[in-house]
Amino acid sequence: MWYNNRAVKFVTVAIFWKVVVLMKVGANSLERRSLLSVAEALGLMISFGSLIATIIFGVLTAVKNDKKNNRPL
């Protein structure tokens, strides 16, 4: 085999909310090629940014609604 079984990590990557790819990544690989294409890497970055923005805006909305509902009458 071209890789050492003890040095292999399994990485799960979600791309464009549709495809989940299970890749074997060798820690001591001699190959110097990219694991993701540029389009896949950009899609992954945009998805992660969207997730972070959704979480932040969700927390802000929850705090705003909590303050609105706790007003004294």
Short mmCIF file of C-alpha atoms in Angstrom, two decimals:
data_model
loop_
_atom_site.label_atom_id
_atom_site.label_comp_id
_atom_site.label_asym_id
_atom_site.label_seq_id
_atom_site.Cartn_x
_atom_site.Cartn_y
_atom_site.Cartn_z
CA MET A 1 0.00 0.00 0.00
CA TRP A 2 1.15 3.55 -0.64
CA TYR A 3 0.10 4.70 2.83
CA ASN A 4 0.77 3.60 6.37
CA ASN A 5 -2.42 2.29 8.03
CA ARG A 6 -1.46 3.85 11.36
CA ALA A 7 -0.95 7.29 9.82
CA VAL A 8 -4.29 7.46 7.99
CA LYS A 9 -7.04 9.70 9.30
CA PHE A 10 -10.60 9.60 8.04
CA VAL A 11 -12.02 12.99 7.16
CA THR A 12 -15.66 13.64 6.37
CA VAL A 13 -16.33 16.66 4.18
CA ALA A 14 -19.78 18.07 3.37
CA ILE A 15 -19.93 19.90 0.05
CA PHE A 16 -22.89 21.99 -1.10
CA TRP A 17 -25.25 20.30 1.40
CA LYS A 18 -25.65 17.36 -1.00
CA VAL A 19 -22.53 15.23 -1.13
CA VAL A 20 -20.64 13.72 1.77
CA VAL A 21 -17.23 12.37 0.82
CA LEU A 22 -15.19 10.02 3.00
CA MET A 23 -11.53 10.45 2.15
CA LYS A 24 -8.42 8.69 3.41
CA VAL A 25 -5.83 11.32 4.26
CA GLY A 26 -2.31 10.06 4.85
CA ALA A 27 -0.36 12.06 7.44
CA ASN A 28 2.98 11.15 5.84
CA SER A 29 1.95 11.39 2.19
CA LEU A 30 4.68 12.18 -0.33
CA GLU A 31 2.19 13.45 -2.90
CA ARG A 32 1.77 17.21 -3.06
CA ARG A 33 -1.62 17.52 -4.71
CA SER A 34 -4.62 19.28 -3.24
CA LEU A 35 -7.31 17.21 -1.55
CA LEU A 36 -10.12 19.51 -2.71
CA SER A 37 -10.55 21.42 -5.93
CA VAL A 38 -10.82 25.20 -5.79
CA ALA A 39 -14.58 25.09 -6.42
CA GLU A 40 -15.12 22.54 -3.65
CA ALA A 41 -12.96 24.53 -1.21
CA LEU A 42 -14.84 27.76 -1.98
CA GLY A 43 -18.18 25.98 -1.59
CA LEU A 44 -17.07 24.60 1.76
CA MET A 45 -15.95 28.05 2.95
CA ILE A 46 -19.22 29.66 1.84
CA SER A 47 -21.25 26.93 3.57
CA PHE A 48 -19.30 27.35 6.79
CA GLY A 49 -19.70 31.14 6.64
CA SER A 50 -23.44 30.75 6.10
CA LEU A 51 -23.67 28.39 9.07
CA ILE A 52 -21.83 30.85 11.34
CA ALA A 53 -23.99 33.77 10.13
CA THR A 54 -27.18 31.76 10.73
CA ILE A 55 -26.09 30.89 14.27
CA ILE A 56 -25.16 34.50 15.08
CA PHE A 57 -28.40 35.96 13.68
CA GLY A 58 -30.43 33.25 15.43
CA VAL A 59 -28.88 34.12 18.79
CA LEU A 60 -29.40 37.86 18.19
CA THR A 61 -33.06 37.30 17.26
CA ALA A 62 -33.63 35.12 20.33
CA VAL A 63 -32.09 37.77 22.62
CA LYS A 64 -34.14 40.52 20.98
CA ASN A 65 -37.39 38.52 21.37
CA ASP A 66 -36.51 37.66 24.97
CA LYS A 67 -36.04 41.34 25.84
CA LYS A 68 -39.29 42.26 24.05
CA ASN A 69 -41.31 39.61 25.95
CA ASN A 70 -39.93 40.55 29.39
CA ARG A 71 -41.20 44.17 29.45
CA PRO A 72 -43.14 45.16 32.58
CA LEU A 73 -46.83 45.96 32.00
#
